[in-house]
Amino acid sequence: MGSRASSLLREEDIEEIKKETGFSHSQITRLYSRFHSLDKGENGALSREDFQRIPELAINPLGDRIINAFFPEGEDQANFRGFMRTLAHFRPVEDNEKNKDLTSGEPLNSRTNKLLFAFRLYDLDRDDKISRDELLQVLRMMVGVNISDEQLGSIADRTIQEADTNGDMCISFSEFIKVLEKVDVEQKMSIRFLH
Amino acid sequence: MKKRMKMLLLLGFCCGMVFGDQNRSDPHDQRVFPVLSINYDYVQMPFEVSLWILLASLMKLGFHLLPVLSGVVPESCLLIVVGLLVGGLIRVMGKNPPVLDSQLFFLCLLPPIILDAGYFLPIRPFTENAGTILTFAVLGTLWNVFFMGAVLYGACRLEAGRLASVDLLSCLLFGSIVSAVDPVAVLAVFEEIHINELLHILVFGESLLNDAVTVVLYHLFEEFAHAGEVTVGDVFLGVVCFFVVALGGVLVGGVYGVLAAFTSRFTSHTRVIEPLFVFLYSYMAYLSAEVFHLSGIMALIACGVVMRPYVEANISHKSYTTIKYFLKMWSSVSETLIFIFLGVSTVAGPHAWNWTFVSITIVLCLLSRVLGVVGLTYIINKYRMVKLSGKDQFIVAYGGLRGAIAFSLAFLLSSDDFPMKDMFLTAIITVIFFTVFVQGMTIRPLVDLLAVKKRKQSKCSINEEIHTQFLEHLLAGIEGVCGHYGHHHWRHKLNRFNKRYIKRCLIGGERSQEPQLISFYNKMELKQALMLLESNSSANLSAGVTAAIPRQRSRKTLNISKEREEEIRKILRGNLQKTRQRLCSYSRHTLKPDAEDDDWSETRLRKQRVEMERRMSHFLTVPALPESPPARRARVESV
């Protein structure tokens, strides 16, 4: 799909990605070479199989969901822009950015956007609520096969009971934020990208 | 107040009894049968030890009954003052007050505190900030030592007079003793100010890890002073020695930790002695490390950290509570004794006051600490994700308290190699007093003034646990995508290795397969069930139990399945009713598991009481010849 030349990174692209995501020039080129090495089909975009080839994702309980997060709604190919956009959520929050005048909305790596990313991983059907079933699915993935459904069910019930403030037996995004207010999300959801 | 006076008088009386007259038995004299005789020598040592501990505990009790005082002045200060008073009292009575014996300190008083700290060390913040902590501990202490040593030497050269004989090596040794942040003092002060977790773990972690540096430098300089000359090869060996001491200590601790975990796997039939294994293995780790001059503190910490997850999965809930309370009790008593003895030793010890030396030392301590922290933070912040702000740096610098370890190390110096030993001791005591009193008392108002973040009192929430684990998996996955082998990647790998191989060896039974989430959930449920019943405590316990469940059920529309409810009832019935009754546990091998054995134990109790009375009457009619202790002990044991 497309010639070799179009899959190489152009300066304008780098500038645009920099503005959108906040990564530095060297970080973008470094991540581009990683993108390129993952792209076995050499077609400028990653497919699901490319991701599944990564050993860490294969053994990760949340592997499938993470892979899905890279693909926009309904598509099967992830281009470099999308790749970077997803990874931008994990950039460390810098102090000077906290006070910067936000002209184009919040930066992708703000605390709210990080939490929104995590929330979307729970909430598969995108109805902005984590229902009991969605929670059960995630718990099952993390806990393994040895625990009975019933025990898992009581954990899920307990979790929802703790977080739910408006009584709809689901966790909405605002309830999710509230529950995690004591957790240091800025540190827990950041990766130190090498310069 | 009255109680204290009584205790002090009793103490004085007993000290006077040390030189009281003994039972001089004259075989040719026909004396009256002694109905009551005094033989103090026989119990002198344990009696005095117990008296000191009792005094310390009563002091502690007294302080907490005066909330005004304990709100302003940290406990450590008050204890030192009490020590000063007791020392003064002993001196007034003409005896020489006891000095804090270094062997007693290092072998008996210090290990409980360190074990308590290491066992309950919060692992997650510690590992997340490990780089920062190590930098402060190693580089910070090295900077302090050399800066202080060099400047002190310069000052001594300039001053001349009595200080002229202090050579560079002695100054460096003095620097190495006095620059180490003391874990006991830090714990004592930071416990009370409830500062946020990050700062607490930074200062506290630093105080623990700098032990390796202190040990190496102390022995190094002592050896050099003894040998007389230093070569480059010696310095290089010193550096190698540091790694050996630190890593060796951790290794020794790790080995003992694994042994303890492995032993706890088989203790399901002898639950009563489970806590003993934890304590013994840890103490052995400390002692073994000390044999080879490795860092005992690091061994103890490593042992506690390694054994905790596995031991807690294996032992019973009661043993866990026992361990927790014994550790807290011992460390509390140790800490109290240390501060009191520090006060007493001040009154006792030979002093050689030198205005210049002491004042320069204090100024240098503060200066080198501030410079070190600021300089290192500048470098560290380049690598940290959450930077340390100026306020954080100030607290870290201000929290560098010195304590009893410095005193004991100075006390161990030999007077032949170091003729200035008395001057050193005086200076160190002054520094300790300064840091504990001035810095200890002012840190709380400063924390409030600077509006430093306090520790958030958060109940453990299952949401946080689930989401934190979720985020960890997520981050490990993203790191895999980036091809970046960072923090999360290695932690993930360690967890998997742990789950697959280690847990299977060290955790007995089916608990080895239990995921962390489930054990966390179970613990939380148990805790909540206990809390629920204690809050609903009424005379009729069973009514309370059954009343609580439907009440909760109606308040929140929660459908607990029938089996779950039965499980909850079983837990409540099993655990709670037992804690309400006074269990009669006469057997030394097991604790009574059920309340059904009550009637049987009642009759046994009655029988034993009758038997005991019979034996007592027999004992009293026999002439009380001074029996040999082993025989008497055997008789008591057979009751």
XYZ file of N, CA, C and O in Angstrom, chain A residues 31 34 38 51 54 56-57 59-62 66 70 83 87 90 92 95 117-118 121-122 138-139 142-143 146-147 150-151 154-155 157-159 161-163 169 171 176 179-180 182-184 187-194, chain B residues 124 128 383-387 456-458 460-464 466-471 473-484 488-489 492 496 513 515 517-518 521-522 524-525 528 552 556-559 561 563-564:
432
model
N 10.938 6.693 17.883
C 9.726 5.876 17.873
C 9.372 5.474 16.451
O 8.775 4.415 16.227
N 11.173 2.424 15.669
C 10.531 1.283 16.334
C 9.296 0.852 15.546
O 9.055 -0.341 15.352
N 8.549 -2.785 13.733
C 7.387 -3.636 14.008
C 6.632 -3.957 12.731
O 5.941 -4.972 12.643
N 1.265 -6.362 16.089
C 1.288 -6.137 17.537
C 1.392 -7.450 18.298
O 2.091 -7.552 19.299
N 4.686 -8.931 19.311
C 5.507 -8.388 20.410
C 5.392 -9.345 21.599
O 4.290 -9.601 22.070
N 6.022 -9.152 24.784
C 5.476 -8.639 26.040
C 3.960 -8.591 25.995
O 3.277 -8.847 26.976
N 3.413 -8.254 24.822
C 1.958 -8.184 24.735
C 1.324 -9.565 24.729
O 0.190 -9.740 25.169
N 2.140 -12.107 26.505
C 1.955 -12.664 27.837
C 1.198 -11.724 28.766
O 0.913 -12.064 29.896
N 0.878 -10.552 28.284
C 0.204 -9.573 29.127
C -1.281 -9.912 29.219
O -1.909 -10.169 28.192
N -1.838 -9.929 30.410
C -3.271 -10.248 30.511
C -4.161 -9.277 29.746
O -5.240 -9.639 29.292
N -3.709 -8.034 29.627
C -4.549 -7.057 28.947
C -4.109 -6.858 27.507
O -4.455 -5.851 26.891
N -5.022 -3.674 24.891
C -4.036 -2.653 24.568
C -3.904 -2.542 23.060
O -3.838 -1.442 22.498
N -4.870 0.869 19.989
C -4.091 1.554 18.966
C -4.874 1.738 17.671
O -4.481 2.530 16.827
N -0.431 5.809 15.979
C 0.515 5.190 16.923
C 1.034 6.229 17.905
O 1.008 6.045 19.130
N 0.492 6.765 21.990
C 1.625 6.776 22.924
C 1.762 8.103 23.645
O 2.352 8.175 24.725
N 1.129 8.628 27.310
C 2.020 8.137 28.357
C 3.245 8.996 28.549
O 4.182 8.593 29.213
N 5.413 11.785 30.249
C 5.344 12.344 31.602
C 4.801 13.757 31.561
O 5.061 14.498 30.618
N 6.211 20.070 34.263
C 5.727 21.167 35.099
C 5.330 22.371 34.286
O 4.326 23.011 34.551
N -8.089 7.440 28.841
C -7.540 6.319 28.080
C -7.744 5.008 28.836
O -8.204 4.008 28.269
N -7.415 5.030 30.133
C -7.570 3.813 30.933
C -9.037 3.413 31.016
O -9.391 2.229 30.914
N -10.299 1.578 28.136
C -9.893 0.177 28.060
C -10.852 -0.729 28.811
O -11.001 -1.902 28.493
N -11.460 -0.190 29.856
C -12.468 -0.987 30.568
C -13.758 -1.019 29.756
O -14.396 -2.045 29.597
N -12.655 -7.752 32.848
C -11.294 -7.306 33.144
C -10.715 -8.074 34.329
O -9.562 -8.518 34.303
N -11.547 -8.276 35.354
C -11.074 -9.005 36.530
C -10.670 -10.419 36.149
O -9.637 -10.933 36.576
N -7.358 -10.464 34.585
C -6.204 -10.208 35.454
C -5.973 -11.322 36.456
O -4.852 -11.522 36.914
N -7.034 -12.046 36.797
C -6.919 -12.961 37.935
C -6.625 -14.387 37.486
O -6.077 -15.180 38.225
N -8.332 -19.743 38.020
C -8.563 -20.591 39.189
C -9.647 -20.095 40.126
O -10.027 -20.793 41.049
N -10.103 -18.866 39.906
C -11.053 -18.306 40.862
C -12.466 -18.507 40.332
O -12.714 -18.357 39.152
N -18.286 -16.874 41.158
C -19.039 -16.258 42.239
C -18.150 -15.319 43.042
O -18.563 -14.207 43.387
N -16.924 -15.794 43.351
C -16.021 -14.950 44.132
C -15.686 -13.687 43.359
O -15.680 -12.585 43.898
N -18.508 -11.313 43.554
C -18.628 -10.497 44.773
C -17.582 -9.406 44.801
O -17.834 -8.301 45.298
N -16.396 -9.683 44.239
C -15.395 -8.613 44.169
C -15.907 -7.482 43.286
O -15.790 -6.300 43.621
N -18.980 -6.726 42.606
C -20.049 -6.012 43.308
C -19.479 -5.035 44.311
O -19.917 -3.894 44.421
N -18.498 -5.516 45.051
C -17.885 -4.668 46.069
C -17.239 -3.448 45.438
O -17.338 -2.334 45.931
N -16.574 -3.676 44.301
C -15.901 -2.565 43.629
C -16.896 -1.511 43.204
O -16.695 -0.317 43.414
N -19.877 -1.060 44.328
C -20.517 -0.445 45.499
C -19.654 0.671 46.071
O -20.145 1.717 46.462
N -18.332 0.433 46.070
C -17.434 1.444 46.629
C -17.411 2.696 45.789
O -17.338 3.805 46.294
N -17.432 2.502 44.455
C -17.208 3.663 43.592
C -18.496 4.385 43.247
O -18.486 5.578 43.000
N -25.367 1.503 39.556
C -24.682 0.205 39.497
C -23.664 0.136 38.372
O -23.349 -0.938 37.899
N -19.916 2.305 36.889
C -18.934 3.322 37.240
C -18.824 4.277 36.073
O -18.396 3.897 34.981
N -14.960 7.258 38.315
C -13.647 6.648 38.112
C -12.546 7.610 38.531
O -11.607 7.248 39.240
N -12.434 7.952 42.336
C -11.865 6.815 43.054
C -10.342 6.830 42.996
O -9.656 6.452 43.939
N -9.824 7.321 41.858
C -8.384 7.301 41.707
C -7.729 8.608 42.106
O -6.586 8.856 41.737
N -6.557 9.555 44.839
C -5.405 9.464 45.737
C -4.234 8.773 45.068
O -3.143 8.728 45.617
N -4.485 8.179 43.915
C -3.406 7.457 43.249
C -2.611 8.445 42.409
O -3.171 9.313 41.751
N -1.324 8.297 42.431
C -0.459 9.222 41.702
C -0.439 8.831 40.235
O 0.501 8.179 39.758
N 2.501 9.706 37.811
C 3.696 8.877 37.805
C 3.380 7.470 37.311
O 4.179 6.880 36.595
N 2.186 6.945 37.692
C 1.905 5.557 37.360
C 1.660 5.375 35.881
O 1.832 4.293 35.348
N 1.177 6.413 35.206
C 0.856 6.229 33.801
C 1.829 6.982 32.918
O 1.420 7.547 31.909
N 3.072 7.023 33.283
C 4.042 7.716 32.441
C 5.219 6.822 32.161
O 5.649 6.061 33.019
N 5.708 6.959 30.951
C 6.913 6.213 30.589
C 7.985 7.231 30.284
O 7.725 8.247 29.652
N 9.162 6.925 30.738
C 10.251 7.838 30.460
C 10.772 7.553 29.060
O 11.562 6.636 28.850
N 10.334 8.334 28.111
C 10.851 8.138 26.757
C 12.241 8.730 26.673
O 12.473 9.854 27.063
N 13.174 7.959 26.132
C 14.544 8.460 26.068
C 14.640 9.575 25.050
O 13.998 9.531 24.011
N 6.329 -0.453 47.479
C 6.124 0.224 46.202
C 6.798 1.584 46.142
O 7.562 1.851 45.232
N 10.070 2.546 43.762
C 9.902 3.597 42.760
C 10.931 4.694 42.938
O 11.335 5.326 41.977
N 16.443 13.005 36.159
C 16.058 11.635 35.852
C 14.733 11.243 36.464
O 14.283 10.133 36.294
N 14.131 12.144 37.221
C 12.898 11.760 37.899
C 11.707 12.179 37.069
O 11.733 13.192 36.388
N 10.633 11.425 37.205
C 9.413 11.816 36.505
C 8.640 12.834 37.315
O 8.054 13.745 36.762
N 8.636 12.646 38.620
C 7.984 13.628 39.487
C 9.105 14.371 40.194
O 9.766 13.830 41.064
N 9.317 15.629 39.820
C 10.492 16.323 40.343
C 10.318 16.670 41.809
O 9.196 16.820 42.296
N -1.977 11.109 53.267
C -3.430 11.026 53.105
C -3.923 9.797 53.832
O -3.465 8.691 53.571
N -4.850 10.012 54.729
C -5.383 8.882 55.479
C -6.379 8.159 54.601
O -7.549 8.483 54.583
N -5.897 7.199 53.855
C -6.832 6.532 52.946
C -7.100 5.129 53.424
O -6.199 4.392 53.776
N -7.979 1.330 52.792
C -7.634 0.517 51.639
C -8.886 0.284 50.831
O -9.930 -0.082 51.350
N -8.783 0.533 49.577
C -9.953 0.450 48.730
C -9.677 -0.561 47.643
O -8.620 -0.567 47.030
N -10.660 -1.399 47.404
C -10.431 -2.434 46.410
C -10.341 -1.821 45.025
O -9.657 -2.329 44.138
N -11.001 -0.679 44.852
C -10.912 0.008 43.570
C -9.484 0.376 43.254
O -8.985 0.131 42.158
N -8.833 0.981 44.237
C -7.452 1.405 44.007
C -6.577 0.228 43.667
O -5.737 0.307 42.775
N -7.428 -2.702 42.345
C -7.709 -3.236 41.010
C -7.142 -2.315 39.951
O -6.444 -2.748 39.034
N -7.433 -1.030 40.092
C -7.009 -0.120 39.031
C -5.500 0.030 38.989
O -4.917 0.186 37.922
N -4.855 -0.024 40.169
C -3.393 0.065 40.162
C -2.786 -1.125 39.433
O -1.876 -0.974 38.616
N -3.337 -2.312 39.705
C -2.815 -3.483 39.003
C -3.089 -3.375 37.512
O -2.234 -3.717 36.686
N -4.267 -2.897 37.188
C -4.644 -2.700 35.796
C -3.643 -1.786 35.098
O -3.135 -2.081 34.018
N -3.327 -0.674 35.758
C -2.395 0.277 35.168
C -1.006 -0.327 35.013
O -0.305 -0.036 34.041
N -0.290 -3.466 34.439
C -0.287 -4.322 33.251
C -0.255 -3.477 31.991
O 0.463 -3.763 31.036
N -1.063 -2.413 32.020
C -1.143 -1.547 30.858
C 0.218 -0.957 30.521
O 0.663 -0.987 29.364
N 0.866 -0.437 31.550
C 2.161 0.192 31.309
C 3.194 -0.810 30.841
O 4.016 -0.507 29.975
N 3.139 -2.020 31.409
C 4.098 -3.033 30.957
C 3.891 -3.318 29.477
O 4.853 -3.452 28.709
N 2.605 -3.371 29.072
C 2.311 -3.617 27.662
C 2.804 -2.493 26.769
O 3.425 -2.721 25.724
N 2.550 -1.261 27.203
C 2.969 -0.123 26.379
C 4.484 -0.069 26.279
O 5.037 0.245 25.229
N 5.142 -0.393 27.372
C 6.605 -0.408 27.306
C 7.081 -1.454 26.322
O 8.066 -1.253 25.609
N 6.352 -2.576 26.266
C 6.706 -3.587 25.278
C 6.546 -3.059 23.876
O 7.381 -3.298 23.004
N 5.459 -2.303 23.656
C 5.234 -1.762 22.319
C 6.358 -0.802 21.932
O 6.831 -0.809 20.797
N 6.775 0.009 22.884
C 7.827 0.984 22.574
C 9.187 0.343 22.480
O 10.154 0.995 22.093
N 9.293 -0.886 22.877
C 10.600 -1.509 22.889
C 11.484 -0.938 23.978
O 12.709 -0.960 23.887
N 10.843 -0.477 25.006
C 11.574 0.265 26.038
C 11.605 -0.579 27.299
O 10.563 -0.879 27.852
N 8.607 -0.691 34.513
C 7.446 -1.578 34.552
C 7.746 -2.928 33.959
O 7.258 -3.951 34.424
N 8.565 -2.899 32.933
C 8.908 -4.149 32.272
C 9.583 -5.088 33.247
O 9.222 -6.265 33.366
N 7.276 -6.303 35.955
C 6.383 -7.318 35.436
C 7.086 -8.663 35.348
O 6.550 -9.703 35.728
N 6.211 -12.165 37.352
C 5.895 -13.439 36.731
C 6.824 -14.529 37.224
O 6.396 -15.652 37.478
N -1.355 -20.571 44.716
C -1.934 -20.210 43.441
C -2.812 -18.978 43.549
O -3.350 -18.525 42.559
N -4.127 -15.476 43.518
C -3.643 -14.195 42.997
C -3.676 -13.138 44.085
O -4.435 -13.237 45.035
N -4.800 -10.230 44.109
C -6.055 -9.514 44.236
C -7.000 -10.229 45.189
O -7.667 -9.614 46.018
N -7.022 -11.556 45.079
C -7.955 -12.319 45.899
C -7.556 -12.256 47.364
O -8.404 -12.082 48.245
N -8.487 -8.967 48.706
C -9.922 -8.870 48.910
C -10.352 -9.605 50.164
O -11.150 -9.114 50.959
N -9.799 -10.812 50.357
C -10.168 -11.587 51.537
C -9.782 -10.867 52.814
O -10.554 -10.813 53.771
N -9.445 -7.746 53.228
C -10.300 -6.582 53.422
C -11.652 -6.973 53.974
O -12.202 -6.302 54.848
N -12.202 -8.061 53.444
C -13.497 -8.513 53.912
C -13.449 -8.885 55.381
O -14.334 -8.546 56.162
N -13.283 -5.861 57.516
C -14.544 -5.150 57.597
C -15.553 -5.880 58.455
O -16.316 -5.261 59.194
N -27.285 -4.025 56.677
C -26.450 -3.559 55.588
C -27.111 -3.845 54.246
O -27.015 -3.098 53.320
N -27.835 -0.802 51.327
C -27.359 -0.725 49.951
C -27.933 -1.906 49.208
O -27.901 -3.021 49.727
N -28.411 -1.671 48.007
C -29.045 -2.770 47.288
C -27.974 -3.701 46.775
O -27.575 -3.672 45.618
N -27.500 -4.535 47.689
C -26.437 -5.446 47.335
C -26.991 -6.840 47.463
O -27.584 -7.181 48.478
N -26.839 -7.628 46.438
C -27.320 -8.998 46.604
C -26.137 -9.904 46.900
O -25.336 -10.216 46.052
N -24.973 -13.490 47.815
C -25.563 -14.811 47.614
C -25.634 -15.531 48.951
O -24.966 -15.168 49.918
N -24.496 -18.389 49.859
C -23.249 -18.979 50.348
C -22.350 -17.913 50.930
O -21.668 -18.123 51.926
N -22.356 -16.743 50.287
C -21.522 -15.653 50.774
C -21.946 -15.258 52.179
O -21.129 -15.036 53.057
